[in-house]
Amino acid sequence: MKISVIGTGYVGLVTGACFADMGNEVCCLDVDEAKVQELRKGSIPIFEPGLDAIVLDSLEKERLFFTTSYETAVNHGEVIFISVGTPPLDDGEADLTNVINCSTEIGRFLKGYKIIVNKSTVPIGTHQLVEDTILGSLKEENKQDTKFDVVSNPEFLKEGEAVNDFRKPDRIIIGSSSEKAFKKMKELYRPFNRQNDRLLEMDNLSAEMTKYASNALLATKISFMNEMAQISERLGVDIENVRRGVGTDKRIGNSFLYSGVGFGGSCFPKDIKALSFISHKNNYEPKILQAIQEINNSQKKILFDKAMHHYKKDLKSKTFSIWGLSFKPGTDDLREAPSLVLIDLLLQAGAKVKVFDPVSMKNFEEIYNHSEVIYCAQAEDVFYDSYGLFLLTEWKEFRTLNIESLKSRMKNPVIFDGRNIYDQEELEKQNIPYYGIGRGRSIY
Ligand code: NAD
């Protein structure tokens, strides 16, 4: 099948590459010319495990090509995916400028029947906005008779596991009111839907809402466990035991129960803000959504509070080590990462930081040019002359802590474990003070 994908970010590039990998002819469009130039050469602008191999293979087999021309992309695809960014505005509302711009362009070049699929995460009702915008463009071009359908097909992939998630989705949501569009979408997704039927058909509104509800529920689990960690800590309870005990209940499940320094990324924070905005606009005060955000904001500051307690509010001129900058392992994405909040607070308190992350150093340097931030080439370089280690992202290579190396390089090591991955007892046996999240040692 001939497919076009508009927007070549985490979602668009994975979508385009995975469909090409299944034998489709895929055209990927982006407005960012430099990005398109790089992609044409097979250089992948984001870190996403496994993605480079399928992009290169599809380029070589000429099943994938990149363009900045809407005319080319709209002419090429029988199915045209919209996967552009929908960032938050200051008041939390999703900014639909990119979606509107590309709908306008689609309308300009649309000739015969096409299916326009919205994969971006968008406010409930946006399918109608896309349709109206395309209709507006068609009218301007005097092509009112041109037919098209708008499908809502939200994406559920996780950064860091995006290729695998796309290839083996838990579910494929297709929202539409057109039988013709359902049939085509089923055909397109058939290779990803072979083992058992994961394709759920529904109306557009429900599909759009399903995406927001899923992200809000996952974020609720995280903030709920962070609240339990706060309570546990004050009671001398170890949240790690509680997590294991709670997770064995099949009705609850094990995933998303880890307490930590809060969630970040390009999706949860913005989608919860957007859903809250929609809710307020429709005269409902969302209580849980509000609480998720409040808990998450304070959780991002929790290790700073612990450091202030340990060093008796004197962080001035002290150097600290930071392991992990991206909002989670497996990605170079820094959007809303807890590292940004903690590093800001440390610098404001007069401290210096030495940072290391296996993949997001370059991205971090681009947004964080500060004389008190020292970028280290190797993980253990951050230990030299440092007072304490903050573990923020649980990359595999940070999971085993070399205590000898830590002791020999650091002044008086202290561990601030933002992901509860280290052995509290073992560190304390070695006279290394340990601060985790909800591990039963209260500072309050
Ligand atoms: P991104 O910022 O990584 O990429 C968006 C791309 O769209 C950029 O390359 C940008 O240049 C391009 N773009 C912007 N306006 C354009 C236009 N008018 N025409 C063509 N290209 C344009 O974004 P992303 O993380 O891939 O997210 C895209 C959408 O998918 C968002 O709505 C997001 O919420 C949703 N989503 C993201 C994830 C994720 O893990 N990143 C998962 C599920 C859903």
Coordinates of C-alpha atoms and ligand atoms in Angstrom, one line a residue:
M1 CA 0.0 0.0 0.0
K2 CA 1.2 3.6 -0.6
I3 CA 1.4 5.5 2.6
S4 CA 2.4 9.0 3.6
V5 CA 3.4 10.1 7.1
I6 CA 3.5 13.8 8.0
G7 CA 5.9 14.6 10.8
T8 CA 9.1 12.5 11.3
G9 CA 9.5 12.7 15.1
Y10 CA 9.3 9.7 17.5
V11 CA 5.9 8.7 16.3
G12 CA 6.0 9.6 12.6
L13 CA 9.4 8.1 11.9
V14 CA 8.7 4.9 13.7
T15 CA 5.3 4.6 12.0
G16 CA 6.8 5.3 8.5
A17 CA 9.7 2.9 9.0
C18 CA 7.6 0.1 10.5
F19 CA 5.0 0.3 7.6
A20 CA 7.9 0.3 5.1
D21 CA 9.4 -2.7 6.8
M22 CA 6.2 -4.6 6.2
G23 CA 6.5 -4.0 2.4
N24 CA 4.5 -0.7 2.0
E25 CA 5.8 2.2 0.0
V26 CA 6.2 5.0 2.4
C27 CA 6.7 8.7 2.0
C28 CA 7.7 10.7 5.1
L29 CA 7.3 14.4 5.2
D30 CA 8.6 17.0 7.6
V31 CA 8.8 20.8 7.5
D32 CA 12.2 20.6 9.1
E33 CA 14.5 20.7 6.0
A34 CA 17.7 19.9 7.9
K35 CA 16.0 16.8 9.4
V36 CA 14.8 15.6 6.0
Q37 CA 18.3 16.0 4.5
E38 CA 19.8 13.9 7.4
L39 CA 17.1 11.3 7.0
R40 CA 17.7 11.0 3.3
K41 CA 21.3 10.1 4.1
G42 CA 20.2 7.5 6.6
S43 CA 21.1 9.5 9.6
I44 CA 18.5 9.2 12.4
P45 CA 18.0 12.4 14.4
I46 CA 16.6 10.6 17.5
F47 CA 17.8 7.7 19.7
E48 CA 15.4 4.9 19.4
P49 CA 16.7 1.3 19.7
G50 CA 16.3 -0.7 16.4
L51 CA 15.0 2.2 14.4
D52 CA 18.1 3.0 12.4
A53 CA 18.4 -0.6 11.1
I54 CA 14.8 -0.6 9.6
V55 CA 15.2 2.9 8.2
L56 CA 18.4 2.1 6.5
D57 CA 17.1 -1.2 5.2
S58 CA 13.9 0.4 3.8
L59 CA 15.9 3.3 2.2
E60 CA 18.1 0.7 0.5
K61 CA 15.1 -1.3 -0.7
E62 CA 13.5 2.0 -1.9
R63 CA 10.4 1.4 0.2
L64 CA 10.9 4.6 2.2
F65 CA 11.7 8.2 1.0
F66 CA 11.7 11.6 2.7
T67 CA 10.4 14.9 1.4
T68 CA 9.5 18.4 2.4
S69 CA 6.9 18.7 -0.4
Y70 CA 3.2 18.4 0.6
E71 CA 2.3 17.9 -3.1
T72 CA 4.6 14.8 -3.3
A73 CA 3.3 13.4 0.0
V74 CA -0.4 14.0 -0.6
N75 CA -0.2 12.6 -4.2
H76 CA 1.8 9.5 -2.9
G77 CA -0.3 8.2 0.0
E78 CA -3.6 6.4 -0.3
V79 CA -3.5 6.7 3.5
I80 CA -2.0 9.9 5.0
F81 CA -1.0 9.9 8.6
I82 CA -0.7 13.1 10.6
S83 CA 1.9 12.6 13.4
V84 CA 3.0 16.1 14.1
G85 CA 3.7 17.6 17.6
T86 CA 0.8 18.9 19.8
P87 CA 2.7 20.7 22.5
P88 CA 0.9 22.5 25.4
L89 CA 0.2 26.2 25.4
D90 CA 0.7 28.2 28.6
D91 CA -2.7 27.4 29.9
G92 CA -2.4 23.6 29.3
E93 CA -4.5 23.6 26.1
A94 CA -3.0 21.5 23.3
D95 CA -1.6 23.7 20.6
L96 CA -3.1 22.4 17.3
T97 CA -1.2 24.8 15.0
N98 CA 0.8 22.0 13.5
V99 CA -2.3 19.8 13.0
I100 CA -4.2 22.7 11.4
N101 CA -1.2 23.6 9.1
C102 CA -0.9 20.2 7.8
S103 CA -4.6 19.7 7.3
T104 CA -4.6 22.9 5.3
E105 CA -1.8 21.7 3.1
I106 CA -3.5 18.2 2.6
G107 CA -6.6 20.0 1.4
R108 CA -4.6 22.1 -1.0
F109 CA -3.2 19.1 -2.8
L110 CA -5.9 16.5 -2.4
K111 CA -7.2 15.2 -5.7
G112 CA -9.0 11.9 -5.3
Y113 CA -10.3 9.9 -2.3
K114 CA -7.8 9.5 0.5
I115 CA -7.9 8.5 4.1
I116 CA -6.5 11.0 6.5
V117 CA -5.4 9.4 9.7
N118 CA -4.7 11.4 12.8
K119 CA -2.1 9.7 14.9
S120 CA -1.1 12.8 17.0
T121 CA -2.6 13.0 20.5
V122 CA -5.3 15.5 20.1
P123 CA -8.3 17.0 22.1
I124 CA -11.5 15.2 21.7
G125 CA -13.3 16.5 18.6
T126 CA -10.1 17.3 16.7
H127 CA -11.1 14.9 13.9
Q128 CA -13.9 17.4 13.1
L129 CA -11.4 20.3 13.0
V130 CA -9.2 18.3 10.6
E131 CA -12.2 17.6 8.4
D132 CA -13.4 21.2 8.4
T133 CA -9.9 22.5 7.7
I134 CA -9.4 20.2 4.8
L135 CA -12.9 21.1 3.5
G136 CA -11.9 24.8 3.8
S137 CA -8.8 24.3 1.7
L138 CA -10.8 22.2 -0.9
K139 CA -13.3 25.0 -1.2
E140 CA -10.6 27.6 -1.7
E141 CA -9.1 25.5 -4.5
N142 CA -12.6 24.9 -6.0
K143 CA -12.4 21.1 -5.4
Q144 CA -15.5 20.7 -3.1
D145 CA -16.3 17.3 -4.7
T146 CA -13.1 15.7 -3.6
K147 CA -13.9 12.9 -1.1
F148 CA -11.9 11.9 2.0
D149 CA -12.4 10.2 5.4
V150 CA -10.8 11.2 8.7
V151 CA -9.7 8.4 10.9
S152 CA -8.6 8.7 14.6
N153 CA -5.8 6.2 15.2
P154 CA -4.0 7.3 18.5
E155 CA -0.5 5.9 19.0
F156 CA 0.4 4.1 22.2
L157 CA 4.1 3.4 21.6
K158 CA 6.7 4.0 24.4
E159 CA 9.9 5.9 23.6
G160 CA 12.8 3.5 24.1
E161 CA 10.7 0.6 23.0
A162 CA 8.9 2.3 20.1
V163 CA 9.8 -0.1 17.3
N164 CA 8.8 -3.2 19.3
D165 CA 5.6 -1.5 20.6
F166 CA 4.6 -0.6 17.1
R167 CA 5.3 -4.1 15.7
K168 CA 3.5 -5.8 18.6
P169 CA 0.8 -3.4 19.8
D170 CA -1.4 -4.2 22.8
R171 CA -4.3 -2.7 20.8
I172 CA -4.9 -0.8 17.6
I173 CA -7.6 1.8 18.0
I174 CA -9.4 2.8 14.8
G175 CA -12.0 5.6 15.2
S176 CA -14.1 6.3 12.2
S177 CA -17.6 6.5 10.9
S178 CA -16.7 5.2 7.5
E179 CA -16.9 1.5 6.6
K180 CA -14.6 2.1 3.7
A181 CA -12.0 3.6 6.0
F182 CA -12.3 0.7 8.5
K183 CA -11.7 -1.8 5.8
K184 CA -8.6 -0.1 4.5
M185 CA -7.1 0.5 8.0
K186 CA -7.7 -3.2 8.8
E187 CA -5.8 -4.2 5.7
L188 CA -3.0 -1.8 6.5
Y189 CA -2.6 -3.1 10.0
R190 CA -3.1 -6.8 9.2
P191 CA 0.6 -7.7 9.4
F192 CA 0.7 -6.3 13.0
N193 CA -2.6 -8.0 14.0
R194 CA -2.0 -11.6 13.0
Q195 CA -1.5 -13.5 16.3
N196 CA -4.8 -12.3 17.8
D197 CA -7.2 -9.6 16.9
R198 CA -6.1 -6.4 18.7
L199 CA -8.0 -4.0 16.4
L200 CA -10.7 -2.1 18.2
E201 CA -13.2 -0.2 16.0
M202 CA -15.0 2.7 17.5
D203 CA -16.2 6.3 16.7
N204 CA -13.7 9.1 16.4
L205 CA -14.6 10.8 19.7
S206 CA -14.1 7.6 21.7
A207 CA -10.8 6.9 20.0
E208 CA -9.5 10.4 20.8
M209 CA -10.7 10.1 24.5
T210 CA -9.2 6.6 24.8
K211 CA -5.7 8.0 24.3
Y212 CA -6.0 10.7 27.0
A213 CA -7.7 8.3 29.4
S214 CA -4.9 5.7 29.0
N215 CA -2.1 8.2 29.7
A216 CA -4.0 9.7 32.6
L217 CA -4.5 6.3 34.2
L218 CA -0.9 5.3 33.8
A219 CA 0.2 8.7 35.3
T220 CA -2.3 8.1 38.1
K221 CA -0.6 4.8 39.0
I222 CA 2.8 6.6 39.2
S223 CA 1.5 9.5 41.3
F224 CA -0.5 7.2 43.5
M225 CA 2.6 5.1 44.3
N226 CA 4.6 8.3 44.9
E227 CA 2.0 9.4 47.4
M228 CA 2.2 6.0 49.1
A229 CA 6.0 6.5 49.2
Q230 CA 5.6 9.8 51.0
I231 CA 3.3 8.2 53.6
S232 CA 5.5 5.1 53.9
E233 CA 8.6 7.2 54.5
R234 CA 7.1 9.0 57.4
L235 CA 5.9 5.7 59.0
G236 CA 9.2 3.8 58.6
V237 CA 7.8 1.6 55.9
D238 CA 9.8 0.6 52.8
I239 CA 7.7 1.3 49.7
E240 CA 9.6 -1.4 47.8
N241 CA 8.1 -4.1 49.9
V242 CA 4.7 -2.4 49.5
R243 CA 5.1 -2.3 45.7
R244 CA 5.9 -6.0 45.6
G245 CA 2.9 -6.8 47.8
V246 CA 0.5 -4.6 45.9
G247 CA 1.6 -5.7 42.4
T248 CA 0.9 -9.4 43.0
D249 CA -2.8 -8.6 42.9
K250 CA -3.9 -9.5 39.4
R251 CA -6.5 -6.7 39.4
I252 CA -3.7 -4.2 39.9
G253 CA -0.7 -5.7 38.1
N254 CA 3.0 -5.0 38.5
S255 CA 3.7 -2.2 36.0
F256 CA 3.8 1.5 36.7
L257 CA 4.1 1.0 40.4
Y258 CA 7.6 2.3 40.9
S259 CA 8.1 5.3 43.1
G260 CA 10.6 7.8 42.0
V261 CA 11.4 11.3 41.1
G262 CA 8.3 11.8 39.0
F263 CA 7.3 11.2 35.4
G264 CA 8.4 13.4 32.5
G265 CA 8.5 13.0 28.8
S266 CA 6.6 14.6 26.0
C267 CA 3.3 12.8 26.7
F268 CA 2.0 12.3 30.3
P269 CA 2.6 15.9 31.5
K270 CA 1.2 17.6 28.4
D271 CA -1.7 15.1 27.9
I272 CA -2.9 15.5 31.5
K273 CA -2.7 19.3 31.2
A274 CA -4.7 19.1 27.9
L275 CA -7.3 16.8 29.4
S276 CA -7.7 19.1 32.5
F277 CA -8.1 22.0 30.1
I278 CA -10.8 20.2 28.1
S279 CA -12.5 19.2 31.3
H280 CA -12.6 22.7 32.7
K281 CA -13.9 24.0 29.4
N282 CA -16.7 21.5 29.7
N283 CA -17.6 22.6 33.2
Y284 CA -16.1 19.8 35.2
E285 CA -13.4 20.3 37.8
P286 CA -11.1 17.3 37.4
K287 CA -9.9 16.3 40.8
I288 CA -7.7 13.3 40.1
L289 CA -6.0 15.0 37.2
Q290 CA -5.2 18.0 39.4
A291 CA -3.7 15.7 42.1
I292 CA -1.6 13.7 39.6
Q293 CA 0.1 17.0 38.6
E294 CA 0.6 18.3 42.1
I295 CA 2.1 15.1 43.3
N296 CA 4.4 14.9 40.3
N297 CA 5.6 18.5 40.6
S298 CA 6.6 18.0 44.2
Q299 CA 8.1 14.6 43.5
K300 CA 10.6 16.2 41.1
K301 CA 11.9 18.3 44.0
I302 CA 12.1 15.5 46.5
L303 CA 15.8 14.7 46.1
F304 CA 16.7 18.4 46.5
D305 CA 14.8 18.5 49.8
K306 CA 16.7 15.4 50.9
A307 CA 20.0 17.0 49.9
M308 CA 19.1 20.3 51.7
H309 CA 18.4 18.2 54.8
H310 CA 21.6 16.2 54.6
Y311 CA 23.9 19.2 54.0
K312 CA 22.0 21.4 56.5
K313 CA 20.8 23.8 53.7
D314 CA 24.3 24.5 52.6
L315 CA 24.9 23.4 49.1
K316 CA 26.9 26.4 48.1
S317 CA 30.1 25.6 46.1
K318 CA 29.6 21.9 46.5
T319 CA 29.8 19.7 43.4
F320 CA 27.3 16.9 42.9
S321 CA 27.2 14.1 40.4
I322 CA 24.2 13.4 38.2
W323 CA 23.6 10.0 36.6
G324 CA 20.9 10.1 34.0
L325 CA 19.3 13.1 32.2
S326 CA 16.7 11.7 29.9
F327 CA 13.2 11.3 31.4
K328 CA 13.6 7.5 31.2
P329 CA 16.1 4.9 30.0
G330 CA 16.2 4.0 26.3
T331 CA 15.6 7.5 25.0
D332 CA 17.4 10.8 24.4
D333 CA 14.2 12.8 25.1
L334 CA 14.6 15.4 27.8
R335 CA 11.1 16.9 27.6
E336 CA 9.8 17.5 31.2
A337 CA 12.6 15.4 32.5
P338 CA 13.0 15.4 36.4
S339 CA 16.8 16.1 35.8
L340 CA 16.0 19.6 34.6
V341 CA 14.1 20.5 37.8
L342 CA 16.7 19.1 40.1
I343 CA 19.7 20.6 38.3
D344 CA 18.0 24.0 38.3
L345 CA 17.4 23.8 42.0
L346 CA 21.0 22.7 42.7
L347 CA 22.4 25.5 40.6
Q348 CA 20.1 28.1 42.3
A349 CA 21.4 26.9 45.6
G350 CA 25.0 27.7 44.5
A351 CA 26.1 24.1 43.8
K352 CA 27.9 22.8 40.7
V353 CA 27.0 19.6 38.8
K354 CA 28.9 17.0 36.9
V355 CA 26.6 15.1 34.6
F356 CA 26.6 11.9 32.6
D357 CA 24.0 10.2 30.4
P358 CA 24.7 7.5 27.9
V359 CA 22.7 9.1 25.0
S360 CA 21.2 12.5 25.9
M361 CA 24.4 14.6 26.7
K362 CA 24.2 16.4 23.3
N363 CA 20.6 17.3 23.6
F364 CA 21.2 18.4 27.2
E365 CA 24.1 20.6 26.2
E366 CA 21.9 22.3 23.5
I367 CA 19.3 23.4 26.1
Y368 CA 21.6 23.8 29.1
N369 CA 24.6 25.9 28.5
H370 CA 25.7 26.8 32.1
S371 CA 29.2 27.4 33.4
E372 CA 28.5 25.3 36.5
V373 CA 27.5 22.2 34.5
I374 CA 30.4 19.9 33.7
Y375 CA 29.8 17.3 31.0
C376 CA 31.7 14.1 31.7
A377 CA 32.8 11.6 29.0
Q378 CA 32.6 8.5 31.2
A379 CA 30.0 7.6 33.9
E380 CA 32.5 7.4 36.8
D381 CA 34.2 10.7 35.9
V382 CA 31.2 12.4 37.6
F383 CA 32.5 11.1 41.0
Y384 CA 35.7 13.2 41.2
D385 CA 35.5 15.9 43.9
S386 CA 31.8 15.3 44.3
Y387 CA 29.8 15.3 47.5
G388 CA 27.0 13.1 46.4
L389 CA 25.5 11.1 43.5
F390 CA 22.0 11.7 42.3
L391 CA 20.6 8.8 40.3
L392 CA 17.8 10.1 38.1
T393 CA 17.5 7.7 35.1
E394 CA 17.8 4.0 35.7
W395 CA 19.9 3.2 32.6
K396 CA 21.2 -0.4 32.8
E397 CA 24.8 0.7 33.1
F398 CA 24.0 2.6 36.4
R399 CA 22.4 -0.4 38.0
T400 CA 25.6 -1.8 39.5
L401 CA 27.3 0.7 41.6
N402 CA 31.1 0.2 42.0
I403 CA 31.4 1.2 45.7
E404 CA 35.2 1.0 45.7
S405 CA 35.4 3.4 42.7
L406 CA 32.8 5.7 44.4
K407 CA 34.8 5.8 47.6
S408 CA 38.1 6.4 46.0
R409 CA 36.8 9.3 43.8
M410 CA 34.3 11.0 46.0
K411 CA 34.9 13.1 49.1
N412 CA 32.3 11.7 51.5
P413 CA 29.9 9.8 49.2
V414 CA 26.2 10.1 49.7
I415 CA 23.6 8.4 47.5
F416 CA 20.4 10.1 46.4
D417 CA 18.6 7.3 44.6
G418 CA 15.7 8.7 42.6
R419 CA 14.7 5.2 41.3
N420 CA 15.2 3.0 44.3
I421 CA 17.7 0.8 42.4
Y422 CA 20.5 0.5 45.0
D423 CA 20.8 -1.7 48.0
Q424 CA 20.2 0.6 51.0
E425 CA 21.4 -1.9 53.6
E426 CA 24.6 -2.6 51.7
L427 CA 25.4 1.1 51.3
E428 CA 24.7 1.9 54.9
K429 CA 26.9 -1.0 55.9
Q430 CA 29.7 0.7 54.0
N431 CA 29.0 3.9 55.8
I432 CA 27.5 5.6 52.8
P433 CA 24.4 7.6 53.6
Y434 CA 21.5 6.5 51.4
Y435 CA 18.4 8.5 50.5
G436 CA 15.8 6.7 48.4
I437 CA 12.1 7.4 47.7
G438 CA 9.8 6.1 50.4
R439 CA 12.4 3.8 51.9
G440 CA 11.4 4.3 55.5
R441 CA 14.1 6.9 56.5
S442 CA 12.1 10.1 57.0
I443 CA 13.7 13.6 56.8
Y444 CA 10.6 15.2 58.1
Ligands
NAD1 P1 8.1 15.2 17.8 O1 8.2 16.6 18.3 O2 9.2 14.2 18.1 O3 8.0 15.2 16.2 C1 7.0 16.0 15.5 C2 7.5 16.3 14.1 O4 6.5 17.0 13.4 C3 8.8 17.2 14.0 O5 9.8 16.6 13.3 C4 8.3 18.5 13.4 O6 9.3 19.1 12.6 C5 7.2 17.9 12.5 N1 6.2 18.9 12.1 C6 5.6 19.9 12.9 N2 4.7 20.6 12.2 C7 4.7 20.0 11.0 C8 3.9 20.3 9.8 N3 3.0 21.3 9.7 N4 4.1 19.5 8.7 C9 5.0 18.5 8.7 N5 5.8 18.2 9.8 C10 5.6 19.0 10.9 O7 6.7 14.6 18.3 P2 6.4 13.1 18.7 O8 7.0 12.8 20.0 O9 6.6 12.2 17.5 O10 4.8 13.2 18.9 C11 3.9 13.5 17.8 C12 2.5 13.3 18.3 O11 2.3 11.9 18.8 C13 2.2 14.1 19.5 O12 0.8 14.5 19.4 C14 2.4 13.2 20.7 O13 1.6 13.6 21.8 C15 1.9 11.9 20.1 N6 2.5 10.7 20.8 C16 3.9 10.7 21.1 C17 4.4 9.6 21.7 C18 5.9 9.6 22.1 O14 6.3 8.7 22.9 N7 6.7 10.6 21.7 C19 3.7 8.5 21.9 C20 2.3 8.5 21.5 C21 1.8 9.6 20.9

